[in-house]
């Protein structure tokens, strides 16, 4: 289990590094470079539009790689998705700016961002299932949380490189070539990830399946459609909160409040480090008290904290901004630390890779794709404190809270406990279908 968890963590860290480095670049430099004919606000919105394309591609990637994972195994998914995401990220760093090739520049950027999202849409399902299906039932949330630490590591790595380059280079050099270096580094990271994953064993639960689903997506839609929609709605708040504080807040603080890139990146990175450290702790609580209670608590925390968060961001004071971001990320990880165990437990093994990944990535479309765009537009028409952004995020949190309330508990429990009904399927015991 330690070897599996380490390899899954490393892989998700590399894939999310690729995804996050684009988000940081979109907030800081892509607007002027690739949309120079737009106004500063429109350029930022256009850059966030290309950022959103990655989220639209993620459910498609979860369908494509979910089919592979349910038909051929979880392990092949990890290799192919890592190669696709790594190659497309390196290519982003090679795209000439608008001033060199004109309108072809944003078109290429859009295409490569789509391929990034496609690869990441498959990565999460494969990495999480390989860990969850090997893990002992009583510690499944703990072991499954290690792939969930990967996004924090990837974010710190991506923004650490951006921060170092931003601090070391003059603004003109950073805009010319400095921002490209983190994208080029993705190639070396992808090769390291492939080496780590080369010797991983296939999931024992997958090997036990005698009758593999012929068309996993069709079976998921037919038998678990309501469950997919509920999980997507439940997870929307996590994506919305995370990308509000890690992507939109960078553009807002540096563009609207005049906070330096170095200071704002440092605030966000420090909060993400704490979030990553707390992930296994919250997962242990999920093993002890259940998945659903942690999700409900985290979702309620998001609903209560969004307005205080934007008030703290609006001060422009580094310590207060850090506290606002930290509170949001603690509420976020209270939910997402147990999601890697919760979602697979909701689906039977024959369609688990497709069902869990589609629900997870649809939540990204609902919560992550539009949040930087909507938040930027709302903040532009507000005062120094963007109350509209806080209200928007609070509304998403309340919708997600309702969705979580309609989902069942899945934490493994003694078989003698009474049966409960599940959305999209017949009544079953609280013991999860993971076994």
Coordinates of N, CA, C and O in Angstrom, one line a residue, residues 212-292:
X212 N -17.3 -8.2 -17.8 CA -17.0 -6.8 -17.9 C -18.1 -6.1 -18.8 O -18.7 -6.7 -19.7
X213 N -18.5 -4.9 -18.4 CA -19.5 -4.2 -19.1 C -19.0 -3.9 -20.5 O -17.9 -3.5 -20.8
X214 N -19.9 -4.2 -21.5 CA -19.6 -4.0 -22.9 C -19.5 -2.5 -23.2 O -18.6 -2.1 -23.9
X215 N -20.5 -1.8 -22.7 CA -20.5 -0.3 -22.9 C -20.7 0.3 -21.6 O -21.9 0.6 -21.2
X216 N -19.6 0.6 -20.8 CA -19.8 1.1 -19.5 C -20.6 2.3 -19.4 O -21.4 2.5 -18.4
X217 N -20.4 3.3 -20.3 CA -21.1 4.6 -20.2 C -22.6 4.3 -20.3 O -23.4 4.9 -19.6
X218 N -23.1 3.5 -21.3 CA -24.5 3.2 -21.4 C -25.1 2.6 -20.2 O -26.2 2.9 -19.7
X219 N -24.3 1.7 -19.5 CA -24.8 1.1 -18.3 C -24.9 2.1 -17.2 O -25.8 2.0 -16.3
X220 N -23.9 3.0 -17.1 CA -23.9 4.0 -16.0 C -25.1 4.9 -16.2 O -25.8 5.2 -15.3
X221 N -25.4 5.3 -17.4 CA -26.5 6.2 -17.7 C -27.8 5.5 -17.4 O -28.7 6.1 -16.8
X222 N -27.9 4.2 -17.8 CA -29.2 3.5 -17.6 C -29.4 3.2 -16.1 O -30.6 3.3 -15.7
X223 N -28.4 2.7 -15.4 CA -28.6 2.2 -14.1 C -28.2 3.2 -13.0 O -28.7 3.1 -11.8
X224 N -27.4 4.2 -13.3 CA -26.9 5.1 -12.2 C -27.0 6.5 -12.6 O -26.2 7.3 -12.1
X225 N -27.8 6.9 -13.5 CA -27.9 8.3 -14.0 C -28.2 9.3 -12.9 O -27.5 10.3 -12.9
X226 N -29.1 9.0 -12.0 CA -29.4 9.9 -11.0 C -28.2 10.1 -10.0 O -27.9 11.2 -9.6
X227 N -27.5 9.0 -9.8 CA -26.4 9.0 -8.9 C -25.2 9.9 -9.5 O -24.6 10.7 -8.8
X228 N -25.0 9.8 -10.8 CA -24.0 10.6 -11.5 C -24.4 12.1 -11.3 O -23.5 12.9 -11.0
X229 N -25.6 12.4 -11.5 CA -26.0 13.8 -11.4 C -25.9 14.4 -10.0 O -25.5 15.5 -9.8
X230 N -26.3 13.5 -9.0 CA -26.1 14.0 -7.6 C -24.7 14.2 -7.2 O -24.3 15.1 -6.6
X231 N -23.8 13.3 -7.7 CA -22.4 13.4 -7.3 C -21.8 14.6 -8.0 O -21.0 15.4 -7.4
X232 N -22.2 14.9 -9.3 CA -21.7 16.1 -10.0 C -22.1 17.3 -9.3 O -21.3 18.3 -9.0
X233 N -23.4 17.4 -8.9 CA -23.9 18.6 -8.2 C -23.2 18.7 -6.8 O -22.9 19.8 -6.4
X234 N -23.0 17.6 -6.1 CA -22.4 17.7 -4.8 C -20.9 18.2 -4.9 O -20.5 19.0 -4.0
X235 N -20.2 17.8 -5.9 CA -18.8 18.1 -6.0 C -18.6 19.5 -6.6 O -17.5 20.0 -6.5
X236 N -19.6 20.1 -7.2 CA -19.5 21.4 -7.8 C -18.9 22.5 -6.9 O -18.0 23.3 -7.3
X237 N -19.3 22.5 -5.6 CA -18.8 23.5 -4.7 C -17.3 23.4 -4.5 O -16.6 24.4 -4.3
X238 N -16.8 22.1 -4.4 CA -15.4 22.0 -4.2 C -14.6 22.6 -5.3 O -13.6 23.3 -5.1
X239 N -14.9 22.4 -6.5 CA -14.3 22.9 -7.7 C -14.4 24.5 -7.7 O -13.4 25.2 -8.0
X240 N -15.6 24.9 -7.4 CA -15.8 26.4 -7.4 C -15.0 27.1 -6.4 O -14.3 28.1 -6.7
X241 N -14.9 26.6 -5.2 CA -14.1 27.2 -4.1 C -12.6 27.1 -4.5 O -11.9 28.1 -4.3
X242 N -12.2 25.9 -4.9 CA -10.8 25.8 -5.1 C -10.3 26.7 -6.2 O -9.2 27.4 -6.1
X243 N -11.0 26.8 -7.3 CA -10.5 27.6 -8.4 C -10.8 29.1 -8.2 O -10.1 29.9 -8.8
X244 N -11.7 29.4 -7.3 CA -11.9 30.8 -7.0 C -10.7 31.3 -6.2 O -10.2 32.4 -6.4
X245 N -10.2 30.5 -5.3 CA -9.1 31.0 -4.4 C -7.7 30.8 -5.1 O -6.8 31.4 -4.7
X246 N -7.6 29.8 -6.0 CA -6.3 29.5 -6.6 C -6.1 30.1 -8.0 O -4.9 30.3 -8.4
X247 N -7.1 30.5 -8.6 CA -7.0 31.1 -10.0 C -7.6 32.5 -10.1 O -6.9 33.5 -10.4
X248 N -8.9 32.6 -9.8 CA -9.5 33.9 -9.9 C -8.9 34.9 -8.9 O -8.6 36.1 -9.3
X249 N -8.6 34.5 -7.7 CA -8.0 35.4 -6.7 C -6.7 36.0 -7.1 O -6.3 37.2 -6.8
X250 N -5.9 35.2 -7.9 CA -4.6 35.8 -8.4 C -4.9 37.0 -9.3 O -4.2 38.0 -9.2
X251 N -5.8 36.8 -10.3 CA -6.1 37.9 -11.2 C -6.7 39.1 -10.5 O -6.4 40.2 -10.8
X252 N -7.6 38.8 -9.5 CA -8.3 39.9 -8.8 C -7.3 40.7 -8.0 O -7.3 41.9 -8.0
X253 N -6.5 40.0 -7.2 CA -5.6 40.7 -6.3 C -4.5 41.4 -7.0 O -4.2 42.6 -6.7
X254 N -3.9 40.8 -8.1 CA -2.9 41.5 -8.8 C -3.4 42.6 -9.7 O -2.7 43.6 -9.9
X255 N -4.6 42.4 -10.3 CA -5.1 43.4 -11.3 C -5.9 44.5 -10.7 O -5.8 45.6 -11.0
X256 N -6.7 44.1 -9.7 CA -7.7 45.1 -9.1 C -7.1 45.7 -7.8 O -7.3 46.9 -7.6
X257 N -6.4 45.0 -7.0 CA -6.0 45.5 -5.7 C -4.5 46.0 -5.8 O -4.0 46.6 -4.8
X258 N -3.8 45.6 -6.8 CA -2.4 46.0 -6.9 C -1.4 45.2 -6.1 O -0.3 45.7 -5.8
X259 N -1.8 44.1 -5.6 CA -1.0 43.2 -4.9 C 0.1 42.6 -5.8 O -0.3 42.2 -6.9
X260 N 1.3 42.4 -5.4 CA 2.3 41.9 -6.3 C 2.1 40.4 -6.5 O 1.5 39.7 -5.7
X261 N 2.5 39.9 -7.7 CA 2.4 38.5 -8.0 C 3.1 37.6 -7.0 O 2.5 36.6 -6.5
X262 N 4.3 38.1 -6.5 CA 5.0 37.3 -5.5 C 4.2 37.1 -4.2 O 4.1 36.0 -3.7
X263 N 3.7 38.2 -3.7 CA 2.9 38.1 -2.5 C 1.7 37.3 -2.6 O 1.4 36.4 -1.8
X264 N 0.9 37.4 -3.7 CA -0.3 36.7 -3.8 C 0.0 35.2 -4.0 O -0.7 34.4 -3.4
X265 N 0.9 34.9 -4.9 CA 1.3 33.5 -5.1 C 1.7 32.8 -3.7 O 1.4 31.7 -3.5
X266 N 2.5 33.6 -2.9 CA 3.0 33.1 -1.7 C 1.8 32.8 -0.7 O 1.8 31.8 0.0
X267 N 0.8 33.7 -0.7 CA -0.4 33.5 0.2 C -1.1 32.2 -0.2 O -1.5 31.4 0.6
X268 N -1.4 32.1 -1.5 CA -2.1 30.9 -2.0 C -1.3 29.6 -1.8 O -1.9 28.6 -1.3
X269 N 0.0 29.6 -2.1 CA 0.8 28.4 -1.9 C 0.8 28.0 -0.4 O 0.8 26.8 -0.1
X270 N 1.0 28.9 0.5 CA 1.0 28.6 1.9 C -0.3 27.9 2.3 O -0.2 26.9 3.1
X271 N -1.4 28.4 1.9 CA -2.7 27.8 2.2 C -2.8 26.4 1.6 O -3.4 25.5 2.3
X272 N -2.4 26.2 0.4 CA -2.4 24.9 -0.2 C -1.6 23.9 0.5 O -1.9 22.7 0.6
X273 N -0.4 24.3 1.0 CA 0.5 23.4 1.7 C -0.3 22.9 3.0 O -0.2 21.7 3.3
X274 N -0.9 23.8 3.7 CA -1.7 23.4 4.9 C -2.8 22.4 4.4 O -3.1 21.4 5.1
X275 N -3.5 22.7 3.4 CA -4.6 21.8 2.8 C -4.0 20.4 2.6 O -4.6 19.4 2.9
X276 N -2.9 20.4 1.9 CA -2.3 19.1 1.6 C -1.9 18.3 2.8 O -2.2 17.1 2.9
X277 N -1.4 19.0 3.8 CA -1.0 18.3 5.1 C -2.2 17.8 5.8 O -2.2 16.7 6.5
X278 N -3.4 18.5 5.7 CA -4.6 18.1 6.4 C -5.4 16.9 5.7 O -6.3 16.3 6.4
X279 N -5.0 16.7 4.5 CA -5.8 15.7 3.7 C -5.9 14.3 4.4 O -7.0 13.8 4.6
X280 N -4.7 13.7 4.8 CA -4.8 12.4 5.4 C -5.6 12.4 6.8 O -6.2 11.5 7.2
X281 N -5.5 13.6 7.5 CA -6.1 13.7 8.8 C -7.7 13.7 8.6 O -8.4 12.9 9.3
X282 N -8.1 14.4 7.6 CA -9.6 14.4 7.3 C -10.0 13.0 6.8 O -11.1 12.6 7.1
X283 N -9.2 12.4 6.1 CA -9.5 11.0 5.6 C -9.6 10.0 6.7 O -10.5 9.2 6.7
X284 N -8.8 10.1 7.7 CA -8.9 9.3 8.9 C -10.2 9.5 9.6 O -10.9 8.5 10.1
X285 N -10.7 10.7 9.7 CA -12.0 11.0 10.3 C -13.1 10.4 9.4 O -14.1 9.9 9.9
X286 N -12.9 10.4 8.1 CA -13.9 9.7 7.2 C -13.9 8.2 7.4 O -15.0 7.6 7.3
X287 N -12.8 7.6 7.7 CA -12.8 6.2 8.1 C -13.5 5.9 9.4 O -14.1 4.9 9.6
X288 N -13.4 6.9 10.3 CA -14.0 6.7 11.6 C -15.5 7.1 11.7 O -16.3 6.3 12.3
X289 N -15.8 8.2 11.1 CA -17.2 8.7 11.2 C -18.0 8.6 10.0 O -19.2 8.9 10.0
X290 N -17.5 8.2 8.9 CA -18.2 8.1 7.6 C -17.9 9.1 6.6 O -17.4 10.2 6.9
X291 N -18.2 8.8 5.3 CA -17.9 9.8 4.2 C -18.9 10.9 4.2 O -18.5 12.1 4.1
X292 N -20.1 10.6 4.3 CA -21.2 11.6 4.1 C -21.1 12.7 5.2 O -21.3 13.9 4.9

